mmCIF file of C-alpha atoms in Angstrom:
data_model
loop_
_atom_site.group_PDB
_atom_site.id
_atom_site.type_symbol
_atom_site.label_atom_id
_atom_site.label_comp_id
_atom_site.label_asym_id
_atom_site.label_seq_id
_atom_site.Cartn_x
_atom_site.Cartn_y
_atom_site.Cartn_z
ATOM 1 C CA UNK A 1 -47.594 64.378 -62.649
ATOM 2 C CA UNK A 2 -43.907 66.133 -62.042
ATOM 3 C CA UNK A 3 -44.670 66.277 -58.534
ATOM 4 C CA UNK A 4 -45.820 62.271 -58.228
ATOM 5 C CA UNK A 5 -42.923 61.495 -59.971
ATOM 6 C CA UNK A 6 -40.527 63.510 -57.769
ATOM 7 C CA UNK A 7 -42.219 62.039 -54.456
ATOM 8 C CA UNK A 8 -41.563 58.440 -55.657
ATOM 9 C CA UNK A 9 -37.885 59.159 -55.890
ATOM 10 C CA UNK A 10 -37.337 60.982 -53.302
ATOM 11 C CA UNK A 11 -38.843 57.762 -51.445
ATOM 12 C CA UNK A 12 -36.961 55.332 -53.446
ATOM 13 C CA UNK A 13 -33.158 57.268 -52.409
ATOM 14 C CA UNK A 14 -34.026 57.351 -48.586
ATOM 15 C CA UNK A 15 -34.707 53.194 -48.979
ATOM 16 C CA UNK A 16 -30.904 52.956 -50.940
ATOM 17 C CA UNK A 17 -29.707 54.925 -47.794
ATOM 18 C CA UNK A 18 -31.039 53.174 -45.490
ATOM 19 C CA UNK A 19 -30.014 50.132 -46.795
ATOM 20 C CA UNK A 20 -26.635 50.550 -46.989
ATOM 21 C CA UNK A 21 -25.700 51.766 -43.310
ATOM 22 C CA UNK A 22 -25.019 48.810 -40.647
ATOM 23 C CA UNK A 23 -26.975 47.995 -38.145
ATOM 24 C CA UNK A 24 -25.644 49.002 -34.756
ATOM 25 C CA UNK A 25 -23.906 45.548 -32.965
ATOM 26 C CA UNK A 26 -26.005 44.322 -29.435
ATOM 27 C CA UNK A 27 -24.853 46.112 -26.341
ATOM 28 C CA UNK A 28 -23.664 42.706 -24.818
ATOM 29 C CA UNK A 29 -22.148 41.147 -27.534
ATOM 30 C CA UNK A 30 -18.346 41.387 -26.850
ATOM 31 C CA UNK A 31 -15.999 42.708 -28.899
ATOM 32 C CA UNK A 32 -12.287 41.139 -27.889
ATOM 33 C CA UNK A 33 -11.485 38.338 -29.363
ATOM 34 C CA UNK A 34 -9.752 36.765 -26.301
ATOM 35 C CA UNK A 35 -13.666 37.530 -24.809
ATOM 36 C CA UNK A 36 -16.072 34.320 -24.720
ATOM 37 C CA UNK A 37 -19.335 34.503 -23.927
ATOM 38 C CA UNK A 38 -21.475 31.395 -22.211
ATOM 39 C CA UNK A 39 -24.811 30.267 -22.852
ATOM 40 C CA UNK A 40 -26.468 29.630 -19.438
ATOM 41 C CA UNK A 41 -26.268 25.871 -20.473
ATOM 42 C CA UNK A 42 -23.010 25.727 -21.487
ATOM 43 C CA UNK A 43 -21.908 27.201 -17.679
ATOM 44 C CA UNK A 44 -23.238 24.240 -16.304
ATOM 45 C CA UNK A 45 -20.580 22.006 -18.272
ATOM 46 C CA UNK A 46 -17.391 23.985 -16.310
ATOM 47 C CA UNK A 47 -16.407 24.416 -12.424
ATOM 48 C CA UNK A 48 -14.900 27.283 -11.595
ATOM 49 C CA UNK A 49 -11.709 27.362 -9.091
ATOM 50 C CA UNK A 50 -9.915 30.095 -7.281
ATOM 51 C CA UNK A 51 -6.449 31.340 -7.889
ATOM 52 C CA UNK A 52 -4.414 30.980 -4.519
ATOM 53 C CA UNK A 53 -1.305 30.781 -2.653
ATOM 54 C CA UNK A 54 0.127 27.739 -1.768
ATOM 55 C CA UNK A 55 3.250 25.790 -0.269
ATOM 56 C CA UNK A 56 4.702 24.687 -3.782
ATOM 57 C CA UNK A 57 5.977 21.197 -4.481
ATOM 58 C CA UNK A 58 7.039 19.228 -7.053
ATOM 59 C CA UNK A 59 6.442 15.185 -7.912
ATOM 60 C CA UNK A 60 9.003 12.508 -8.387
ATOM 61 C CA UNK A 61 7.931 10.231 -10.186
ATOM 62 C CA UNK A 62 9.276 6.659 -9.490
ATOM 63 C CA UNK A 63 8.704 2.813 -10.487
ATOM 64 C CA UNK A 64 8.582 0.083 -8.072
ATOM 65 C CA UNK A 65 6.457 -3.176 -6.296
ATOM 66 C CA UNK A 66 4.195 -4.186 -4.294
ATOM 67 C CA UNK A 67 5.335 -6.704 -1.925
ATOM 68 C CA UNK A 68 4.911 -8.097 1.179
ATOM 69 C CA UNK A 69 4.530 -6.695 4.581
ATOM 70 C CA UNK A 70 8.158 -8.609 5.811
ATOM 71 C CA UNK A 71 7.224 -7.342 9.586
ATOM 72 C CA UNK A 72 3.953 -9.771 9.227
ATOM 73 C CA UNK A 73 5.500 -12.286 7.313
ATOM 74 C CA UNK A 74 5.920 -15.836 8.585
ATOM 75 C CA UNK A 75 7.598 -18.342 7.491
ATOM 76 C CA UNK A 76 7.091 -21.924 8.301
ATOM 77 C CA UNK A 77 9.609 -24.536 8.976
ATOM 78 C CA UNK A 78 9.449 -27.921 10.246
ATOM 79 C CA UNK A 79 11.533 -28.474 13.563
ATOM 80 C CA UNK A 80 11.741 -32.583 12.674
ATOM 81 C CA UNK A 81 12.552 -34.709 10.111
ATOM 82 C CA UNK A 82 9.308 -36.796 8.760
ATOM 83 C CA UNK A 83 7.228 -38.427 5.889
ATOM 84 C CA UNK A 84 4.607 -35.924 4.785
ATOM 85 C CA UNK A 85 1.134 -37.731 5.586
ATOM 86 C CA UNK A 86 -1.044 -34.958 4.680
ATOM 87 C CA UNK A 87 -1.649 -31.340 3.751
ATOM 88 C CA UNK A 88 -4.787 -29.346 4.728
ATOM 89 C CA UNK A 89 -4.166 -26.179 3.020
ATOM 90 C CA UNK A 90 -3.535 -24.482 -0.676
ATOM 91 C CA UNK A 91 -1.681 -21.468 -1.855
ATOM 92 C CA UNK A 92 -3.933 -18.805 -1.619
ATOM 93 C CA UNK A 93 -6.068 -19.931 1.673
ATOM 94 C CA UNK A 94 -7.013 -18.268 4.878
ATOM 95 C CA UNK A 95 -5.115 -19.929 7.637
ATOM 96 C CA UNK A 96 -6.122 -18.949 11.688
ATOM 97 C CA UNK A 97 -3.123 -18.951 14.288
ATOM 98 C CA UNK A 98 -2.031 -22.542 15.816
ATOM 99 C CA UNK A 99 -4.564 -23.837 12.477
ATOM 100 C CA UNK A 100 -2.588 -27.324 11.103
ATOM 101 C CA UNK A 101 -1.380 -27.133 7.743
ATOM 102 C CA UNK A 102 0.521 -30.583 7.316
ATOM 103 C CA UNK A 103 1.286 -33.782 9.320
ATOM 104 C CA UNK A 104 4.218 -35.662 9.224
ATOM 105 C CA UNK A 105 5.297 -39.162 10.215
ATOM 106 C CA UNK A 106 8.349 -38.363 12.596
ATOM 107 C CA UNK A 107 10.800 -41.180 13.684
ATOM 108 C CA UNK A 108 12.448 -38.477 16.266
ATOM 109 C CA UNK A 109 9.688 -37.630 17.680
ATOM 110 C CA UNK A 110 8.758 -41.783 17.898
ATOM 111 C CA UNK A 111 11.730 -41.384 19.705
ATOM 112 C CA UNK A 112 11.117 -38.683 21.844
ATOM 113 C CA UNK A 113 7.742 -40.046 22.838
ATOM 114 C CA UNK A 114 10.174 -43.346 23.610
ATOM 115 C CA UNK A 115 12.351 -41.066 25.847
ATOM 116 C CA UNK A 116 9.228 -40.232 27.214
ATOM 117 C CA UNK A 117 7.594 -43.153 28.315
ATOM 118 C CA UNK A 118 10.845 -44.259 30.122
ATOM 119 C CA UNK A 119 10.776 -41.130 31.914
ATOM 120 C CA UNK A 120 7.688 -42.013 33.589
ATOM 121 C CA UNK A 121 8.839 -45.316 34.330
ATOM 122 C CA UNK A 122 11.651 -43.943 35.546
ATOM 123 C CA UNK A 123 9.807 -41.698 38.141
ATOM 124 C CA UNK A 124 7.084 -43.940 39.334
ATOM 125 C CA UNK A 125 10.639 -45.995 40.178
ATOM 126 C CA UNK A 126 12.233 -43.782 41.567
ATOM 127 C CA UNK A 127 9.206 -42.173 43.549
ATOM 128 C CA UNK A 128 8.562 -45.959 44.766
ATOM 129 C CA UNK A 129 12.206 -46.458 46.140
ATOM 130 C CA UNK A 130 11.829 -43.034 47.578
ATOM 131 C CA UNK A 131 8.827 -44.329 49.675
ATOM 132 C CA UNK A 132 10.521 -47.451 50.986
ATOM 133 C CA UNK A 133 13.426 -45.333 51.846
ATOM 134 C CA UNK A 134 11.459 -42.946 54.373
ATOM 135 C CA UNK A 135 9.909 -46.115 55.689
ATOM 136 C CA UNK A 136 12.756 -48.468 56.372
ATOM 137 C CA UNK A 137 14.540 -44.865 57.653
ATOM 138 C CA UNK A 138 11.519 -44.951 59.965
ATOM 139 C CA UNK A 139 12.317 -48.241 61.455
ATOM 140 C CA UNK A 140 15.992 -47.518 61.303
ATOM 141 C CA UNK A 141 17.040 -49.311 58.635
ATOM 142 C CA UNK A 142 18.077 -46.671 56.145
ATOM 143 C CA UNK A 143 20.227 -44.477 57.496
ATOM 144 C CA UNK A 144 19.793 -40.826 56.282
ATOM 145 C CA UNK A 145 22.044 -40.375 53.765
ATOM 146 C CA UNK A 146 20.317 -43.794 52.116
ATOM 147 C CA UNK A 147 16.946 -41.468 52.097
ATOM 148 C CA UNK A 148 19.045 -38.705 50.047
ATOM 149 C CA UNK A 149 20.137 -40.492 48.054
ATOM 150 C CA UNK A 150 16.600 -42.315 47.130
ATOM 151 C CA UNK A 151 15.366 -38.278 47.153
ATOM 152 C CA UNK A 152 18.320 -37.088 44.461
ATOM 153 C CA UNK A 153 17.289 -40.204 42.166
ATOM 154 C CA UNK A 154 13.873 -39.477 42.184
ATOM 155 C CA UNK A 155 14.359 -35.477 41.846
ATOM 156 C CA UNK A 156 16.772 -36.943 38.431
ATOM 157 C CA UNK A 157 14.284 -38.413 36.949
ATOM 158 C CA UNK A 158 11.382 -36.003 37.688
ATOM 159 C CA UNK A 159 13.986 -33.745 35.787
ATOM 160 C CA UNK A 160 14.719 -36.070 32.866
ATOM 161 C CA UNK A 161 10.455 -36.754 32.277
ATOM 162 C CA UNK A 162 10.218 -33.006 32.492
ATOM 163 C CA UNK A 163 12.596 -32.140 29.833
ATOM 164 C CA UNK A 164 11.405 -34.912 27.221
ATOM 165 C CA UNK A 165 8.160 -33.226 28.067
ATOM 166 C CA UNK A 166 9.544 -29.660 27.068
ATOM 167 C CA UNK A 167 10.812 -31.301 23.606
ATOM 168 C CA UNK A 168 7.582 -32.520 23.325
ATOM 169 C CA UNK A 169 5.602 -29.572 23.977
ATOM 170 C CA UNK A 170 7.585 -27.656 21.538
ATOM 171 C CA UNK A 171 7.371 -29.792 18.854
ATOM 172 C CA UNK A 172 3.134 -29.384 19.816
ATOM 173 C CA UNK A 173 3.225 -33.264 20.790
ATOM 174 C CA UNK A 174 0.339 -34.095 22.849
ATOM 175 C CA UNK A 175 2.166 -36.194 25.774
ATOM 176 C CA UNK A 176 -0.895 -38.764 26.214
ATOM 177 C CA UNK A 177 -0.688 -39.714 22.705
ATOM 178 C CA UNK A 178 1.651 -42.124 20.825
ATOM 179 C CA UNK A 179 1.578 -41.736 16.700
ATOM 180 C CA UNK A 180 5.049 -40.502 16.025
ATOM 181 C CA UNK A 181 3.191 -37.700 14.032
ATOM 182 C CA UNK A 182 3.957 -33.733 13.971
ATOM 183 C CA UNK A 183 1.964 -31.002 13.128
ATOM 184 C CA UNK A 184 3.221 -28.344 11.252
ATOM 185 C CA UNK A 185 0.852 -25.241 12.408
ATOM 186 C CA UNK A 186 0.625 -21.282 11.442
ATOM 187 C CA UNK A 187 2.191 -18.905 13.576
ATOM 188 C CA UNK A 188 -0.653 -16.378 12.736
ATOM 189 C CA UNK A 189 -3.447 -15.174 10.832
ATOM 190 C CA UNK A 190 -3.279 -14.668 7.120
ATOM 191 C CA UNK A 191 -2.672 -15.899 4.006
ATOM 192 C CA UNK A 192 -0.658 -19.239 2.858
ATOM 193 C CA UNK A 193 1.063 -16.852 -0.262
ATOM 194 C CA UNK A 194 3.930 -20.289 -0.840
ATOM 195 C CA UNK A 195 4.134 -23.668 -0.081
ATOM 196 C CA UNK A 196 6.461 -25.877 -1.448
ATOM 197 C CA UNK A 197 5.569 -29.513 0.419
ATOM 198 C CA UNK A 198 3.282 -32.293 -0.525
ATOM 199 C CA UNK A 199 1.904 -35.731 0.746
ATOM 200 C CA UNK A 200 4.052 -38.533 0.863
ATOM 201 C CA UNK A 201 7.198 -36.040 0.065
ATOM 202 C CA UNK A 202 10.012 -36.738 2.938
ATOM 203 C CA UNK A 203 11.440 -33.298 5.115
ATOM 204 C CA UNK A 204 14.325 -32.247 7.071
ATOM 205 C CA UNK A 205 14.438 -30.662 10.184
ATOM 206 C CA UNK A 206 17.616 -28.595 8.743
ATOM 207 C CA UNK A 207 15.956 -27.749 5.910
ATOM 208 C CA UNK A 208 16.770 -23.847 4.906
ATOM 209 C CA UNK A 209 13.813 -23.468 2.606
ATOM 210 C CA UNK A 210 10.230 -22.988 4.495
ATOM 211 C CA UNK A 211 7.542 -25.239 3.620
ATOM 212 C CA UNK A 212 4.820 -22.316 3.894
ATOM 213 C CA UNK A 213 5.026 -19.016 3.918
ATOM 214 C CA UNK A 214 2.046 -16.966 5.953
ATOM 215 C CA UNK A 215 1.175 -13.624 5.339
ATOM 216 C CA UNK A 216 -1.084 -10.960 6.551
ATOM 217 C CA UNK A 217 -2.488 -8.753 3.748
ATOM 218 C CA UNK A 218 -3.950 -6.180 5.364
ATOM 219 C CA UNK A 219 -0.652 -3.797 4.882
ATOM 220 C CA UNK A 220 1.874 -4.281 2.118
ATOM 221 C CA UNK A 221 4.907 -2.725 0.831
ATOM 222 C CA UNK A 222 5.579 -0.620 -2.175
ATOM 223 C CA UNK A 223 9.434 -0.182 -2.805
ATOM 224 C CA UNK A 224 10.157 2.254 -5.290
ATOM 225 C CA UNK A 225 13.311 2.800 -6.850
ATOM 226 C CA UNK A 226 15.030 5.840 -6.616
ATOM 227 C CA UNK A 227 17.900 6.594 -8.626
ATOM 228 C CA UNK A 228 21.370 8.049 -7.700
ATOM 229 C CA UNK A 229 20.442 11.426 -8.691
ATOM 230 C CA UNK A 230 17.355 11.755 -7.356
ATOM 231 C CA UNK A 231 18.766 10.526 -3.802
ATOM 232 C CA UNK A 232 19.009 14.206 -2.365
ATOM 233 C CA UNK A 233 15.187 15.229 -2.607
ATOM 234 C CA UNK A 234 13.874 12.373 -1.126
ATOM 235 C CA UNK A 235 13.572 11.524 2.373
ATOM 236 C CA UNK A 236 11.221 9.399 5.161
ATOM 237 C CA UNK A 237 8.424 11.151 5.700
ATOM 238 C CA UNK A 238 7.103 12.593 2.305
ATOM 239 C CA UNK A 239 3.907 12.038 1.524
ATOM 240 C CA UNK A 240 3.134 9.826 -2.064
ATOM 241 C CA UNK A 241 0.793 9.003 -3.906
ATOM 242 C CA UNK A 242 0.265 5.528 -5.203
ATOM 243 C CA UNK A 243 -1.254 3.707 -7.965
ATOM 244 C CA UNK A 244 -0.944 0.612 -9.886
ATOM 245 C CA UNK A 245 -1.139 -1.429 -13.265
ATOM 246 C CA UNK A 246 -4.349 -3.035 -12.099
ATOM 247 C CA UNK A 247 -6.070 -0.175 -10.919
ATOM 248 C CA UNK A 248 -4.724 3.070 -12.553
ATOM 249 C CA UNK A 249 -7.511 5.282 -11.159
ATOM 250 C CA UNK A 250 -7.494 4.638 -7.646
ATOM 251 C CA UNK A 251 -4.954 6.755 -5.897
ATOM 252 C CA UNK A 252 -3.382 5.542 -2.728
ATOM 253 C CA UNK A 253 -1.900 7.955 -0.580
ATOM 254 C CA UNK A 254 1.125 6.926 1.563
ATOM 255 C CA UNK A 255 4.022 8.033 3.405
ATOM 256 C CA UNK A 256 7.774 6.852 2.461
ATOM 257 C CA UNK A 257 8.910 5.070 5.931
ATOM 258 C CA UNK A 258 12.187 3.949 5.580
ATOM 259 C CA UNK A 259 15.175 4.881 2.771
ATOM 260 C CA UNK A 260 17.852 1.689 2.047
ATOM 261 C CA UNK A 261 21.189 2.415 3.332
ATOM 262 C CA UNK A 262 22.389 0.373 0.175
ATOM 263 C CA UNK A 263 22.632 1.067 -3.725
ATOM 264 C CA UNK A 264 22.061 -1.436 -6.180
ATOM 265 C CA UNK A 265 24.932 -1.112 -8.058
ATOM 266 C CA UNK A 266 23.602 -2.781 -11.704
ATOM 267 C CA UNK A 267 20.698 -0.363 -11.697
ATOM 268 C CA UNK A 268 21.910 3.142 -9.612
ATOM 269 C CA UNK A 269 19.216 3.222 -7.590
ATOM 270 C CA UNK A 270 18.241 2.679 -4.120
ATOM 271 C CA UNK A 271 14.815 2.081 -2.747
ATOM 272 C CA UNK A 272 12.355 3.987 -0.364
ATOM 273 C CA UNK A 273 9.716 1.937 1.689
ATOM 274 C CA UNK A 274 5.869 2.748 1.344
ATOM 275 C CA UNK A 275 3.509 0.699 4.196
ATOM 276 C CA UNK A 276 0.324 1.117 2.347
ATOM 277 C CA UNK A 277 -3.210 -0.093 3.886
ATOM 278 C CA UNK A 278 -4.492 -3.127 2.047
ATOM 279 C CA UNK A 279 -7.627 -3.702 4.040
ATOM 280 C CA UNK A 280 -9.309 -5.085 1.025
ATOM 281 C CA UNK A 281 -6.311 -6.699 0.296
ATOM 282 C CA UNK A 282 -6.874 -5.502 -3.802
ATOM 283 C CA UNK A 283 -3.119 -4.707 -3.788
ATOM 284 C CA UNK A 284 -1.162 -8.143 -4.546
ATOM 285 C CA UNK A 285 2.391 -8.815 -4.403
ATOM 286 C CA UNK A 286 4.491 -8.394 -7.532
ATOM 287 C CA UNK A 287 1.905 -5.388 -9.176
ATOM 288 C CA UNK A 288 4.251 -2.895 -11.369
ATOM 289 C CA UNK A 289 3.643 1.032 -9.252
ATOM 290 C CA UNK A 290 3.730 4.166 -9.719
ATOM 291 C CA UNK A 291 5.281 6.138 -7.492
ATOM 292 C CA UNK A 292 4.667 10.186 -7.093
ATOM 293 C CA UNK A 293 6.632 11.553 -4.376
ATOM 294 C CA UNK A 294 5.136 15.023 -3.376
ATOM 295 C CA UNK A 295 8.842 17.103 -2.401
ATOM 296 C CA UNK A 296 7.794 20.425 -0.501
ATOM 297 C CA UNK A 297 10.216 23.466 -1.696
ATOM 298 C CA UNK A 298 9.868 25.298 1.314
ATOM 299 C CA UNK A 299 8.228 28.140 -0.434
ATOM 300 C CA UNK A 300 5.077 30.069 -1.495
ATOM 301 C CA UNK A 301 3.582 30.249 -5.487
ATOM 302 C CA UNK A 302 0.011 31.251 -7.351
ATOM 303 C CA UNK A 303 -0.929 27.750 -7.727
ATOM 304 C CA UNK A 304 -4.370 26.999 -10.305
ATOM 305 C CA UNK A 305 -5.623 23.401 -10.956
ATOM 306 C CA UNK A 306 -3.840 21.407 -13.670
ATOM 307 C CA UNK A 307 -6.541 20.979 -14.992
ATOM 308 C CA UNK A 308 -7.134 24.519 -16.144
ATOM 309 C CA UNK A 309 -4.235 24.535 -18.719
ATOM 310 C CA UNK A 310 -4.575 24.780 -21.668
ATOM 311 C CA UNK A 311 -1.604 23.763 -23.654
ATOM 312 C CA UNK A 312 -1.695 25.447 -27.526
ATOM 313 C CA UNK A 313 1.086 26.098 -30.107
ATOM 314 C CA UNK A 314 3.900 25.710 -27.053
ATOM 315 C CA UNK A 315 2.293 28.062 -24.608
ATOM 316 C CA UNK A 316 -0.242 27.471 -21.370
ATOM 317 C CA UNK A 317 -3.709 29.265 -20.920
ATOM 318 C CA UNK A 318 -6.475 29.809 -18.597
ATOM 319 C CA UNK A 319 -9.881 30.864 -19.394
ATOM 320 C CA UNK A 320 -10.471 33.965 -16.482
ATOM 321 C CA UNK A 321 -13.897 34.479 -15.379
ATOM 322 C CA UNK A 322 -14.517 38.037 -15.899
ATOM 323 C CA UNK A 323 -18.178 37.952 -14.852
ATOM 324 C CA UNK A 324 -21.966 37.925 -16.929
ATOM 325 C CA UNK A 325 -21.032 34.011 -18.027
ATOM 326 C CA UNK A 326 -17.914 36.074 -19.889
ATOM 327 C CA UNK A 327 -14.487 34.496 -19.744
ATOM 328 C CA UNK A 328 -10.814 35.971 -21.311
ATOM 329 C CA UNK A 329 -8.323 33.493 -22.823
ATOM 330 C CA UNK A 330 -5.093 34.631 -21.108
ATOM 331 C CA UNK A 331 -1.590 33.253 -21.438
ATOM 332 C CA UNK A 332 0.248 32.613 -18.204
ATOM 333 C CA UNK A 333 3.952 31.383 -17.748
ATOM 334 C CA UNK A 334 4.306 28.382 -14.903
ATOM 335 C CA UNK A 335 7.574 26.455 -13.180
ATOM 336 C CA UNK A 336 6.333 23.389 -12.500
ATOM 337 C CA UNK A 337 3.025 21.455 -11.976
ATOM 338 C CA UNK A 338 2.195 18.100 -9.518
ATOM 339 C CA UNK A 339 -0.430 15.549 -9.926
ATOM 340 C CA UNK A 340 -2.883 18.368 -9.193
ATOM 341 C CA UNK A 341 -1.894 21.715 -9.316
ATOM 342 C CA UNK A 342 0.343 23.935 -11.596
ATOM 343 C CA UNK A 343 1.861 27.062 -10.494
ATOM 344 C CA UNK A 344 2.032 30.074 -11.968
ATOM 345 C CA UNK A 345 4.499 32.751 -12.450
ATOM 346 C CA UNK A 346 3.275 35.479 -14.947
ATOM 347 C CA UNK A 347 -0.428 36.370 -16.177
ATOM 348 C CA UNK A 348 -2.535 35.436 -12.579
ATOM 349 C CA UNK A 349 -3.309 37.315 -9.639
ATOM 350 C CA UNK A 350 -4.103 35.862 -6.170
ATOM 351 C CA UNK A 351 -8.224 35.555 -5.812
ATOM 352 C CA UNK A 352 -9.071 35.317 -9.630
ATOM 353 C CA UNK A 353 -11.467 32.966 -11.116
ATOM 354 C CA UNK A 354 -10.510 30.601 -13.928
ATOM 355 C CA UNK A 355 -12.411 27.390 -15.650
ATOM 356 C CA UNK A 356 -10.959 24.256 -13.475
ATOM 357 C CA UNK A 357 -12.710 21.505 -15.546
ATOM 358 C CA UNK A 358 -13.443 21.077 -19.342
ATOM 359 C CA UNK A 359 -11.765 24.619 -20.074
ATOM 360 C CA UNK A 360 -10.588 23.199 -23.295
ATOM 361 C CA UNK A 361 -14.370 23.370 -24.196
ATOM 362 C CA UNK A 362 -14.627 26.943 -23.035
ATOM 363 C CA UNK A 363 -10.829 27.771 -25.554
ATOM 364 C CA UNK A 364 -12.272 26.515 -28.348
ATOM 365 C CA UNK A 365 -15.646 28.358 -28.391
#
């Protein structure tokens, strides 16, 4: 009975023991708390990006408009002084080269077609009396200087008939017609973006202020503003990127072409030209942009994505790739960052991996 008793607790001290040591952790299951480990799911939510060298640069970032291409823009005058009779086209249409856009009711050009029918008469005269002359000289009649003289009156009026015609062909007056009307016609292809005439309204030939204004869309300007202070790191040539109120995710990538030579004194800044490609003509004159002006500093830096910061309690991250879906939270120093890269001067080395996209997901695992 002893004995039974002595075997049960001899059985019932080893199952204590046992119970009280802990069981040994799994071989893969890190230990460092700046070590996270992936599920084979979760690595398919993150990209991965190599830590390189590259020229760095820094953005600008400036305000300015959209507006239009000057070097295409037309505008449109009348040469006479008329009654409006009517106007073919709206603000906002797609006008052809040489299409009409208004007619007016012209006394000078009454006149000129006036001018013109004397001219004729003129000539058919003077070619008649030049006739007579060569025949009566013929007979001896008319003595020579009687036929030059018939030949300089009828070479007088050709030239008066031909310059009435010039008038008339500039004004785009068709000679075998007699209205007293002038078309008012685009000097190109493009848009009507202003017009400030309508039917029955009365014009002047001296008028300052153009009646249309024809533009082609396919390019437009951007000038930004640059201010005083910022004059020094920007120059033609630097590559931009664009965008705009209306469409804040599509980047446009330009080149500044031309820097003003003049300050605005009321604001302290002076503007830089972008020529941007408009081909389907989204961009609009008067949109609000945003300006990033990419200025090279001549020199070489560890550069990363932006996109793999991590900004926490005032200091960046990255999450390193260390291999086996295992990544180390690591605190790295930078000097400056552009629209798409940030670069790095303490906690990287050159041909590391780090989490490019959603590494805040990877952080806070």
């Amino acid at each position: 009975m002893l004995r039974k008793l002595f075997s049960f607790l001899c059985i019932v001290a080893l199952l204590c023991i046992s119970c009280k040591t802990p069981a040994p952790k799994a071989a893969d299951q890190p230990t460092d708390s700046n070590l996270i480990e992936l599920n084979p799911i979760q690595m398919k939510q993150i990209t991965l990006d190599t830590v390189r060298m590259k020229e760095e640069t820094t953005d600008l970032v400036l305000s300015g408009k959209v507006s239009f291409n000057l070097d295409y823009l037309s505008p449109v005058y009348s040469f006479v002084s008329g009654n409006v009779l009517k106007v073919n086209v709206s603000q906002g249409d797609y006008v052809s080269k040489g299409q009409v856009l208004a007619v007016l009711k012209s006394g000078e050009i009454s006149d000129y077609e006036g001018q013109y029918g004397v001219a004729q008469a003129q000539v058919k005269t003077a070619k008649r009396n030049l006739d007579i002359a060569d025949e009566l000289f013929k007979t001896k009649v008319y003595s020579e200087k009687d036929v030059m003289q018939a030949q300089n009156d009828y070479n007088s009026a050709l030239a008066t008939q031909h310059k009435v015609e010039t008038y008339l062909k500039t004004y785009k007056v068709n000679t075998t017609d007699s209205n007293a009307t002038y078309s008012i016609s685009s000097p190109i292809d493009g848009y009507v973006v202003s017009k400030s005439v309508t039917e029955g309204m009365n014009v002047r030939g001296d008028n300052t202020n153009p009646l249309f204004t024809v533009s082609f869309l396919k390019t437009v300007w951007v000038q930004a503003n640059v201010y005083e202070t910022d004059i020094p790191q920007v120059a033609v040539g630097d590559s931009v990127d664009v965008t705009t109120v209306a469409y804040p995710d599509k980047k446009i990538k330009g080149t500044i072409s031309k820097m003003s030579n003049m300050l605005d004194s009321s604001a302290s800044t002076m503007q830089a030209r972008i020529v941007l490609n408009n081909q389907d003509e989204a961009l609009k004159s008067g949109m609000f942009a945003t300006v990033n002006v990419h200025i090279d500093k001549h020199k070489k830096a560890l550069s990363v994505p932006k996109e793999a910061l991590v900004f926490y309690d005032n200091d960046y991250y990255v999450m390193v790739y260390k291999g086996n879906n295992r990544f180390e939270k690591r605190m790295i120093s930078i000097e400056g960052t552009t629209s798409t890269d940030a670069y790095v001067t303490k906690g990287l080395q050159p041909n590391e991996v780090v989490v490019s996209k959603n590494s805040l997901y990877v952080y806070g695992q």
